[in-house]
PDB file of N, CA, C and O in Angstrom:
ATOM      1  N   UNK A   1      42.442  35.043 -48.222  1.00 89.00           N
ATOM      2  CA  UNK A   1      43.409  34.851 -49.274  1.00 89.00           C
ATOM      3  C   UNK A   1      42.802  35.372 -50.569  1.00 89.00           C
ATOM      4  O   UNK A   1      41.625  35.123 -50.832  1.00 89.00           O
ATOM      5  N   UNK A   2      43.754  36.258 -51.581  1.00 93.00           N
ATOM      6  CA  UNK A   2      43.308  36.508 -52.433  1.00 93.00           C
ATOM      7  C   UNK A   2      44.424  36.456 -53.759  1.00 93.00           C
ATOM      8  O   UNK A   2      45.551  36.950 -53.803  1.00 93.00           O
ATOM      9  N   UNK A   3      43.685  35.674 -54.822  1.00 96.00           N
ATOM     10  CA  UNK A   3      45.145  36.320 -55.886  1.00 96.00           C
ATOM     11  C   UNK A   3      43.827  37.020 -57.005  1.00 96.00           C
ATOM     12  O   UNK A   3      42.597  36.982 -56.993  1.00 96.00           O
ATOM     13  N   UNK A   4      44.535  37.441 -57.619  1.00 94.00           N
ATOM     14  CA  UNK A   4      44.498  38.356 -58.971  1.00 94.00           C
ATOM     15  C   UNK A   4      45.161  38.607 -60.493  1.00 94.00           C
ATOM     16  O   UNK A   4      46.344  38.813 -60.765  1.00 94.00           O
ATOM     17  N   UNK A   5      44.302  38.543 -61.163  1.00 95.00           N
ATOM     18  CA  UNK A   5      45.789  38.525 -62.540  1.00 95.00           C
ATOM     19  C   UNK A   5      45.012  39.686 -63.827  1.00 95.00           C
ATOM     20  O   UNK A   5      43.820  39.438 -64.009  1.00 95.00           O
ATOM     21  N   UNK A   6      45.447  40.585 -64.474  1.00 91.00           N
ATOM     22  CA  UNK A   6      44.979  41.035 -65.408  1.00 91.00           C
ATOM     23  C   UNK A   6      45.231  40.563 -66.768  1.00 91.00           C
ATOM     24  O   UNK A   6      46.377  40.115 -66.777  1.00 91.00           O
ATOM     25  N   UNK A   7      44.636  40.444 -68.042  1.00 89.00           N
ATOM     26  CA  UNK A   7      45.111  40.088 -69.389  1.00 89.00           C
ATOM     27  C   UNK A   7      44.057  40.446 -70.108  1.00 89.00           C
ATOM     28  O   UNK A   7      42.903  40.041 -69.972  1.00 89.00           O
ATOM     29  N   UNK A   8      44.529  41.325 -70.990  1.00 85.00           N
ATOM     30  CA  UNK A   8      44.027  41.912 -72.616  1.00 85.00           C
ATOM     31  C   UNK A   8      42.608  42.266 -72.098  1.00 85.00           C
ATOM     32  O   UNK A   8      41.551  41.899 -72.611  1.00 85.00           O
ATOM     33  N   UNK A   9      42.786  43.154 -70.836  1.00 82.00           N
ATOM     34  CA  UNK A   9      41.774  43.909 -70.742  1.00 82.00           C
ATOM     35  C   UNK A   9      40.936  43.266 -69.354  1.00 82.00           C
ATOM     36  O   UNK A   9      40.320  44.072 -68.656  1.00 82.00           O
ATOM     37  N   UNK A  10      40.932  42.261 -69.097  1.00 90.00           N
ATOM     38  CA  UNK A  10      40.199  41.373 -68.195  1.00 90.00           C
ATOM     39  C   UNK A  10      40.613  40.825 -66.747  1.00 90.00           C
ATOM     40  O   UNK A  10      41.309  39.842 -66.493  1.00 90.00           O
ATOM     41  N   UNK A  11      40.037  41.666 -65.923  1.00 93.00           N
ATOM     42  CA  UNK A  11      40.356  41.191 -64.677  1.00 93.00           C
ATOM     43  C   UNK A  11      40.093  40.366 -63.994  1.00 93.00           C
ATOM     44  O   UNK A  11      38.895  40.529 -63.762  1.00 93.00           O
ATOM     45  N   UNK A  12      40.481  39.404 -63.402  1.00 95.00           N
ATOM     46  CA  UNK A  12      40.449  38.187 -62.916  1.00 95.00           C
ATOM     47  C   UNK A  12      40.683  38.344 -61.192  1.00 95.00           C
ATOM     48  O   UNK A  12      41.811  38.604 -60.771  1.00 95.00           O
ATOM     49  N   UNK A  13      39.489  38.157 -60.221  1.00 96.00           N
ATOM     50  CA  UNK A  13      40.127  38.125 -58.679  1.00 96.00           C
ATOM     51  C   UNK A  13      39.546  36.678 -58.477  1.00 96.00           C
ATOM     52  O   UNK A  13      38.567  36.255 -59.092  1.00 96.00           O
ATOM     53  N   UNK A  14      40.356  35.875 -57.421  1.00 97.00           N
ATOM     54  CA  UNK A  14      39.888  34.498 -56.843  1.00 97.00           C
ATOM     55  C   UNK A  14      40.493  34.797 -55.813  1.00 97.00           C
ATOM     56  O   UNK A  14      41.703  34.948 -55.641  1.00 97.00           O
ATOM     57  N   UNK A  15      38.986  34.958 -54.554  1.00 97.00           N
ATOM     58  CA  UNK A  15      39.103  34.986 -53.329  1.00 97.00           C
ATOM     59  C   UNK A  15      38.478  34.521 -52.148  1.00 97.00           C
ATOM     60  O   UNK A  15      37.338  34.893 -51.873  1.00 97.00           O
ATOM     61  N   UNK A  16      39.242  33.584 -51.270  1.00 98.00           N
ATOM     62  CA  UNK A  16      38.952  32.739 -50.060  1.00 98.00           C
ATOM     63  C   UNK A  16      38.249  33.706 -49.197  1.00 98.00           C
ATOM     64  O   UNK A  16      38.820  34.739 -48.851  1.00 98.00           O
ATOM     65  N   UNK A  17      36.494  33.312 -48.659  1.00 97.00           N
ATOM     66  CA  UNK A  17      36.639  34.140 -47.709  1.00 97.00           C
ATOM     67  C   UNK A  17      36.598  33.082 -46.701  1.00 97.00           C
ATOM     68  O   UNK A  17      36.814  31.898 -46.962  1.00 97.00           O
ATOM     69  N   UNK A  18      36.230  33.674 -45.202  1.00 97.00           N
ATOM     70  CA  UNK A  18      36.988  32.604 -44.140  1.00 97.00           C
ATOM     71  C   UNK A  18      35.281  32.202 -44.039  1.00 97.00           C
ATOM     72  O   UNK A  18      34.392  32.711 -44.722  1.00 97.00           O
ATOM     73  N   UNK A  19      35.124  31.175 -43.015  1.00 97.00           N
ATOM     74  CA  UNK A  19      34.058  31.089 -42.843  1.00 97.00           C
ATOM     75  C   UNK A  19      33.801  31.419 -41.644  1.00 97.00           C
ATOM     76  O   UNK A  19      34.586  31.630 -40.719  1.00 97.00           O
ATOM     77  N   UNK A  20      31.768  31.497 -41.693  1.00 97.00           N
ATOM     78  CA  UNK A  20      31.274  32.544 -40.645  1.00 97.00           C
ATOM     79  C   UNK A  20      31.488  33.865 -41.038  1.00 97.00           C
ATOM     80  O   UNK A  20      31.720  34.558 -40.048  1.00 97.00           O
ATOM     81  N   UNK A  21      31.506  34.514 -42.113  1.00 97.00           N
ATOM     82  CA  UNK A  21      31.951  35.425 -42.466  1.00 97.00           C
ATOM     83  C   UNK A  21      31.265  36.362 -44.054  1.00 97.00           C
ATOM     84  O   UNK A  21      30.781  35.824 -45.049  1.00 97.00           O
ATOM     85  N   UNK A  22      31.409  37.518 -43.859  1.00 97.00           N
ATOM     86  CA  UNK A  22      30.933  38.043 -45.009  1.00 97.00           C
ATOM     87  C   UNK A  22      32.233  38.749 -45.567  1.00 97.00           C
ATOM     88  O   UNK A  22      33.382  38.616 -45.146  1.00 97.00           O
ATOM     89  N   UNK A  23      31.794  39.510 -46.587  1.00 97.00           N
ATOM     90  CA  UNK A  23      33.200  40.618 -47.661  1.00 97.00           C
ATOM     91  C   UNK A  23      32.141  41.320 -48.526  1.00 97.00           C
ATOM     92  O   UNK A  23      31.149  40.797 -49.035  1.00 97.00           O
ATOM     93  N   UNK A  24      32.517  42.538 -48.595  1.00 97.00           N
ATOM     94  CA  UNK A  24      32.186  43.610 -49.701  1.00 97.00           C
ATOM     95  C   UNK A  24      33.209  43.356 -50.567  1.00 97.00           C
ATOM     96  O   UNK A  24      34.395  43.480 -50.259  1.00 97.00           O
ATOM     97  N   UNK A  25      32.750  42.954 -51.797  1.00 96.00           N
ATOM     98  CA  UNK A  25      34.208  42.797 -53.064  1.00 96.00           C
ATOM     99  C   UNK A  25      34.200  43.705 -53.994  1.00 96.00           C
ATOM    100  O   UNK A  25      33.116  43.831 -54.564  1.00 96.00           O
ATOM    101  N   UNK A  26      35.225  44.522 -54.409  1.00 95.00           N
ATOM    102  CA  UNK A  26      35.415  45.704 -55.176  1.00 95.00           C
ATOM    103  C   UNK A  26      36.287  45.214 -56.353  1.00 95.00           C
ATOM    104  O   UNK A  26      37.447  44.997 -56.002  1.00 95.00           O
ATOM    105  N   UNK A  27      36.002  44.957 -57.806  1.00 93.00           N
ATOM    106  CA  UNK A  27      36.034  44.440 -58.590  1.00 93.00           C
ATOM    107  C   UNK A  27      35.665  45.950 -59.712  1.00 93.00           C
ATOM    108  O   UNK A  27      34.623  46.566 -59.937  1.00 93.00           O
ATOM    109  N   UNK A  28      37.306  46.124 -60.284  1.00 90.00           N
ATOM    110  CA  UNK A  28      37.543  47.438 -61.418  1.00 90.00           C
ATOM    111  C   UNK A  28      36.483  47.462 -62.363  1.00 90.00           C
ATOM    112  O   UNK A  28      36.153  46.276 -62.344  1.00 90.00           O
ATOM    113  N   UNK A  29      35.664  48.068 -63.246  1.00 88.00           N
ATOM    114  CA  UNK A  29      34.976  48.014 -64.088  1.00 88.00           C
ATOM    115  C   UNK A  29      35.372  48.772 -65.537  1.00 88.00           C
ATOM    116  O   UNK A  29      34.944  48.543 -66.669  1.00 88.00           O
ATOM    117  N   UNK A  30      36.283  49.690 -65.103  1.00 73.00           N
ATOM    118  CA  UNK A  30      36.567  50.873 -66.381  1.00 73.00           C
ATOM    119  C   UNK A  30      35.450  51.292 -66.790  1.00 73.00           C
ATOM    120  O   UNK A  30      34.562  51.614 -66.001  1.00 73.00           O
ATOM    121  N   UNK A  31      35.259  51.379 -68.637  1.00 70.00           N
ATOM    122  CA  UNK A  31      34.243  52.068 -68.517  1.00 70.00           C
ATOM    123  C   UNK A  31      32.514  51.979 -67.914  1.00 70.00           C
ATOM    124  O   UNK A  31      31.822  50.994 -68.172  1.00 70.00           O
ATOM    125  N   UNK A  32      32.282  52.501 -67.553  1.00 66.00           N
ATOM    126  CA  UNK A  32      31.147  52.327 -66.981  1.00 66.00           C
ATOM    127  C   UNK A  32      29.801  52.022 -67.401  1.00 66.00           C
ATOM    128  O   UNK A  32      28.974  51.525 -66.638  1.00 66.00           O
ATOM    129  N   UNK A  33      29.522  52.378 -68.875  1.00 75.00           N
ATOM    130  CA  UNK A  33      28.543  52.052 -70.185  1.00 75.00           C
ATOM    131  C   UNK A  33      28.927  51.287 -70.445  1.00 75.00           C
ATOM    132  O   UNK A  33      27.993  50.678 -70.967  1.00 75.00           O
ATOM    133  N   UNK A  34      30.226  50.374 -70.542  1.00 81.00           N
ATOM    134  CA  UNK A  34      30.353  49.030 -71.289  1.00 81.00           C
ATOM    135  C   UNK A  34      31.133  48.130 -70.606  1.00 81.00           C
ATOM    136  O   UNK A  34      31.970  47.505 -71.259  1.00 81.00           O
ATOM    137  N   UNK A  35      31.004  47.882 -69.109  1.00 84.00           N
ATOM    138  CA  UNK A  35      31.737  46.550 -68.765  1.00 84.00           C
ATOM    139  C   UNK A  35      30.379  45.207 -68.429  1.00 84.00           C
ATOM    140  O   UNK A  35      29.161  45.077 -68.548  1.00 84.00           O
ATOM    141  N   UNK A  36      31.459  44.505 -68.005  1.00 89.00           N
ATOM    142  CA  UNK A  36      30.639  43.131 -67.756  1.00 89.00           C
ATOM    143  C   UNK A  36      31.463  42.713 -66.487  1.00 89.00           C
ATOM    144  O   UNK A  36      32.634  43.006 -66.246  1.00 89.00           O
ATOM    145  N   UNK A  37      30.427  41.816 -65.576  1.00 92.00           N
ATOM    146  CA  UNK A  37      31.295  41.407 -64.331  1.00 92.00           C
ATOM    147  C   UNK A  37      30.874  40.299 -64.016  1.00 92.00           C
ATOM    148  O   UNK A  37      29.695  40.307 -64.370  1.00 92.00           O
ATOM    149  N   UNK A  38      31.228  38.822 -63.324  1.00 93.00           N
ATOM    150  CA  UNK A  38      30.547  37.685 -63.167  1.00 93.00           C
ATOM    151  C   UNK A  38      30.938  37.547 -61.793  1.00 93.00           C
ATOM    152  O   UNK A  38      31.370  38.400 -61.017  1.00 93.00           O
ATOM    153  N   UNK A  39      30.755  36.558 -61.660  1.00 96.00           N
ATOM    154  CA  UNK A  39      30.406  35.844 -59.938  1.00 96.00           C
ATOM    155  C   UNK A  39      30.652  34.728 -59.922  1.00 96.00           C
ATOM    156  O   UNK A  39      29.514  34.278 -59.788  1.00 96.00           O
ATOM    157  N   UNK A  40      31.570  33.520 -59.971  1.00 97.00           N
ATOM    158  CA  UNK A  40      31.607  32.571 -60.162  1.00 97.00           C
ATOM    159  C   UNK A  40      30.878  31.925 -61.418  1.00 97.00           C
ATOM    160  O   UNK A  40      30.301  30.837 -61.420  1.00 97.00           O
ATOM    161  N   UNK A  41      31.048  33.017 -62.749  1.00 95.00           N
ATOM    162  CA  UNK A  41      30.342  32.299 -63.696  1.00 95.00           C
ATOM    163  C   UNK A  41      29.377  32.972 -64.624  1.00 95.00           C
ATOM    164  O   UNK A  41      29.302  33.125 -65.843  1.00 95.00           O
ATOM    165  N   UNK A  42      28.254  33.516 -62.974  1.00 96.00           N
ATOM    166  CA  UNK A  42      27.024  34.249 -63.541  1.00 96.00           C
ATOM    167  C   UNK A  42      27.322  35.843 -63.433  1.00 96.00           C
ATOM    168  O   UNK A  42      28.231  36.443 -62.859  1.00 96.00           O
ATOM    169  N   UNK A  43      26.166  36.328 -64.233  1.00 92.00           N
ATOM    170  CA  UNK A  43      26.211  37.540 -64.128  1.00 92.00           C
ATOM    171  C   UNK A  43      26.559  38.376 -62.623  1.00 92.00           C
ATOM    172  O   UNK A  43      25.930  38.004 -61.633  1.00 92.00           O
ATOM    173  N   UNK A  44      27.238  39.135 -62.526  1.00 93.00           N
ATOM    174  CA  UNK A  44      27.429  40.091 -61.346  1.00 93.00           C
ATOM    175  C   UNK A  44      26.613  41.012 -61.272  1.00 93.00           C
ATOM    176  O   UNK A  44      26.379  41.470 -62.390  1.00 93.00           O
ATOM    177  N   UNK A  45      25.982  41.578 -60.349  1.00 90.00           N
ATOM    178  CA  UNK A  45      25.450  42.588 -59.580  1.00 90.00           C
ATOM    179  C   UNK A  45      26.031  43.486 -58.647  1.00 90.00           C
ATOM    180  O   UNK A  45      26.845  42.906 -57.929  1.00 90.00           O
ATOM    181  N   UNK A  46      25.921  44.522 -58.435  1.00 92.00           N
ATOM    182  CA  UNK A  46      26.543  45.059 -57.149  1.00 92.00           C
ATOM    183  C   UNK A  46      25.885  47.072 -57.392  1.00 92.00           C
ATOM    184  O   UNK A  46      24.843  47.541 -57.848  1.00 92.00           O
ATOM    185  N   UNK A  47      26.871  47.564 -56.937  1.00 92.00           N
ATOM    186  CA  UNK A  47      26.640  49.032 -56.566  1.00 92.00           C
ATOM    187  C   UNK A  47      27.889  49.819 -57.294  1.00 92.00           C
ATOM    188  O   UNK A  47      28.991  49.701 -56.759  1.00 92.00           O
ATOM    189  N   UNK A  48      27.765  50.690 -58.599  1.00 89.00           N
ATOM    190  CA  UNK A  48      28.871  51.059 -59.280  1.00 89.00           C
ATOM    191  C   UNK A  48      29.802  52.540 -58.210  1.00 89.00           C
ATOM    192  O   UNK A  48      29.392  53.697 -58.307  1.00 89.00           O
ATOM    193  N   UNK A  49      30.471  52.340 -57.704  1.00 85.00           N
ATOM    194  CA  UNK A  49      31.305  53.406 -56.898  1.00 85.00           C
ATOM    195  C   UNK A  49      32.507  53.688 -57.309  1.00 85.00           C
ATOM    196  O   UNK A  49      33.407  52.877 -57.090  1.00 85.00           O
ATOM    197  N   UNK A  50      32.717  54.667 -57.860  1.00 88.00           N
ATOM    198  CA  UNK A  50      34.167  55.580 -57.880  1.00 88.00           C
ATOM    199  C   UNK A  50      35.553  54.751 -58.749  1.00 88.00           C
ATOM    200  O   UNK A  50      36.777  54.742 -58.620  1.00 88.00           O
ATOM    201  N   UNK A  51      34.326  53.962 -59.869  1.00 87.00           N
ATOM    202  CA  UNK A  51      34.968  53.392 -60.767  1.00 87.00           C
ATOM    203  C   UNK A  51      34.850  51.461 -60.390  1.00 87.00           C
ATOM    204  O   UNK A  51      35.214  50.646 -61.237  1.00 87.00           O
ATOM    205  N   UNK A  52      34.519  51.206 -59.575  1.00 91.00           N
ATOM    206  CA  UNK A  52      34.012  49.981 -59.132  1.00 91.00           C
ATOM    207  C   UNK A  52      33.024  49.698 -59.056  1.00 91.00           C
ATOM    208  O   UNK A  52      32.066  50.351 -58.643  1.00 91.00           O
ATOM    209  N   UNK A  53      33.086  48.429 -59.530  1.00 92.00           N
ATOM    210  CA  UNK A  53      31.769  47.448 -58.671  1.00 92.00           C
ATOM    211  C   UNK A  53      31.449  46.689 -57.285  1.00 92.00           C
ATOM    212  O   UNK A  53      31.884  45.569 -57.018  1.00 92.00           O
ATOM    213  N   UNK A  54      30.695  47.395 -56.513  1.00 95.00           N
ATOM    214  CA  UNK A  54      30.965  46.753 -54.883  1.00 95.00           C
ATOM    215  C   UNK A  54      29.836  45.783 -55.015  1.00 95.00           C
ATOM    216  O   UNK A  54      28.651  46.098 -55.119  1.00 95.00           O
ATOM    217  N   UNK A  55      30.323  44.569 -54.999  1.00 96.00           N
ATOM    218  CA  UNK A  55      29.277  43.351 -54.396  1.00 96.00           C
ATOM    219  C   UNK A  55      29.595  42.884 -53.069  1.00 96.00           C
ATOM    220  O   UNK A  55      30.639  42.482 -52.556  1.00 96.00           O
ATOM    221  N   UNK A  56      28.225  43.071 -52.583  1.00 97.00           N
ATOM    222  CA  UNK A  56      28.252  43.190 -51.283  1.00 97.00           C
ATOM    223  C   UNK A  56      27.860  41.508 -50.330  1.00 97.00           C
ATOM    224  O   UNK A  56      27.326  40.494 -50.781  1.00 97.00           O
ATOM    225  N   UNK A  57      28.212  41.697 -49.373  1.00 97.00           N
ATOM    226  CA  UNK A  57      27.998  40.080 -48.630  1.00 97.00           C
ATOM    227  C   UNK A  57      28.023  39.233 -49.377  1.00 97.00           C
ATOM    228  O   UNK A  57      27.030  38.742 -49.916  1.00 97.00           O
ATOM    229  N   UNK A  58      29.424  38.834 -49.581  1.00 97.00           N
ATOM    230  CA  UNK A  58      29.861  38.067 -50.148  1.00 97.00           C
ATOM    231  C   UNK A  58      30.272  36.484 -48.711  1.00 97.00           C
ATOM    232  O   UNK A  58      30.942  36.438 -47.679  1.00 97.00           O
ATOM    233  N   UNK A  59      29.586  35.679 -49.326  1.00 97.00           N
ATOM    234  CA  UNK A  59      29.588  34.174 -48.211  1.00 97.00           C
ATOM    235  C   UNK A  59      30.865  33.637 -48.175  1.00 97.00           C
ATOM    236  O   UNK A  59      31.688  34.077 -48.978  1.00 97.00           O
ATOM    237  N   UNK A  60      31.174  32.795 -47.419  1.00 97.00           N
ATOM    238  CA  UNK A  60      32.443  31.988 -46.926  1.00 97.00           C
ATOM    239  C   UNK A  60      32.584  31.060 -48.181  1.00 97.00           C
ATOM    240  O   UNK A  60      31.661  30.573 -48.834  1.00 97.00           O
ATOM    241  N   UNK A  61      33.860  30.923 -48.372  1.00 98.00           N
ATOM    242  CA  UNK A  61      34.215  30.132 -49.495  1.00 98.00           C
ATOM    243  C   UNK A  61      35.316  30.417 -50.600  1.00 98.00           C
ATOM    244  O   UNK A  61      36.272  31.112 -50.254  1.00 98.00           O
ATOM    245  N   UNK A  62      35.282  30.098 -51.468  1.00 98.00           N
ATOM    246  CA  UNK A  62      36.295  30.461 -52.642  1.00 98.00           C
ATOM    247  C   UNK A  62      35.375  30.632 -53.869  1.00 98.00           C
ATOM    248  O   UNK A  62      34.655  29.810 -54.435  1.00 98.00           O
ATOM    249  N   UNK A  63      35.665  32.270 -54.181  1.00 98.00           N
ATOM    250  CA  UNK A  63      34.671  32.842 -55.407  1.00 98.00           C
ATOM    251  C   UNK A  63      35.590  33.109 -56.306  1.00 98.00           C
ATOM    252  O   UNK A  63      36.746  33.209 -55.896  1.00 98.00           O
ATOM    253  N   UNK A  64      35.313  33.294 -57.761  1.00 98.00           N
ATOM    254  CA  UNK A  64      36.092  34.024 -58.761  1.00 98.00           C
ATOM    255  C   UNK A  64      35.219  35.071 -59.360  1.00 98.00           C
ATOM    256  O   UNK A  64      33.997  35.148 -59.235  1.00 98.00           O
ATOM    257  N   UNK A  65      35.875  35.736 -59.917  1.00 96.00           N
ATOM    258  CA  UNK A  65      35.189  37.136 -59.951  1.00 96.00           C
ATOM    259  C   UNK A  65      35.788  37.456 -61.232  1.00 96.00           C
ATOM    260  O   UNK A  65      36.935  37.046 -61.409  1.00 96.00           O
ATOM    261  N   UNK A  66      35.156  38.192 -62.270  1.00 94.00           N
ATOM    262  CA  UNK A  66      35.574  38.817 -63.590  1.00 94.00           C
ATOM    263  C   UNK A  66      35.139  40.331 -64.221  1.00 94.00           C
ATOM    264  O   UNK A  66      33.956  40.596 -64.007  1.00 94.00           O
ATOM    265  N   UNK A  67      35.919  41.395 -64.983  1.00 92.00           N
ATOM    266  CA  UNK A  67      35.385  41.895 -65.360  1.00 92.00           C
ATOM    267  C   UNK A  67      36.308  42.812 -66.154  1.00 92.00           C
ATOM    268  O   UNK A  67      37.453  43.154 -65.860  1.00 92.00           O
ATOM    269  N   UNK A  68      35.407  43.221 -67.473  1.00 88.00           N
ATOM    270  CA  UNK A  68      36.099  43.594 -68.452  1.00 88.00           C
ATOM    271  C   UNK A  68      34.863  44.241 -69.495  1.00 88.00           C
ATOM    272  O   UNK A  68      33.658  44.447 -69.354  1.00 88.00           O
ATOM    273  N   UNK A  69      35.532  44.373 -70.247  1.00 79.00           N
ATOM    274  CA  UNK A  69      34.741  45.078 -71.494  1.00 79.00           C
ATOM    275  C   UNK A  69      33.627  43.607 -71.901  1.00 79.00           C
ATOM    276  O   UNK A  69      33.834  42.396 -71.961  1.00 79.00           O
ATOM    277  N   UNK A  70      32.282  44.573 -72.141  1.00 75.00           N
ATOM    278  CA  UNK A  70      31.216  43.800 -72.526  1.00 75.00           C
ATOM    279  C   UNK A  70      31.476  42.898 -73.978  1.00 75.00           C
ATOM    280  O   UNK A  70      32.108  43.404 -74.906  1.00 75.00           O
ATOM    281  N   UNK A  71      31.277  42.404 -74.007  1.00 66.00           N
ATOM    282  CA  UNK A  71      31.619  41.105 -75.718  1.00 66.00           C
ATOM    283  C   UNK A  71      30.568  41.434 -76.203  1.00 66.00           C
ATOM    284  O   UNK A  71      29.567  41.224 -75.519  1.00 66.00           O
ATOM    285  N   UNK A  72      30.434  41.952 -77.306  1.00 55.00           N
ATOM    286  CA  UNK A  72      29.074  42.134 -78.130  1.00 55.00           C
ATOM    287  C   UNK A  72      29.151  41.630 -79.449  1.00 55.00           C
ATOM    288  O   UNK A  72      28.175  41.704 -80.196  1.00 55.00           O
TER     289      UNK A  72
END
């Protein structure tokens, strides 16, 4: 299960994964010098691809995910 919502720039995904289970999550970044992405909170990590951020093995459960222009 997954929902999603965008606003004033900021993308928002919250997604169930099943359990016993992994997910690669692809989470928009735009520009690429200046976004920011979290993980339930904390900073995000992942692999920048073809305008995304792929965070990879993602665990069973319900995550929220963010990302948008860096706040400076």
């Amino acid at each position: 299960r997954a929902a999603f919502r965008q606003t004033d720039g900021t993308f928002e995904l919250t997604a169930t994964i099943p359990a016993n289970t992994v997910a690669n999550v692809y989470l928009p970044i735009g520009d690429i010098e200046k976004y920011a992405a979290t993980h339930n909170g904390e900073a995000a990590t992942g692999v920048i691809q073809d305008g995304f951020l792929r965070i990879d093995d993602v665990g069973s459960g319900t995550h929220t995910f963010t990302s948008g222009a860096a706040k400076r």
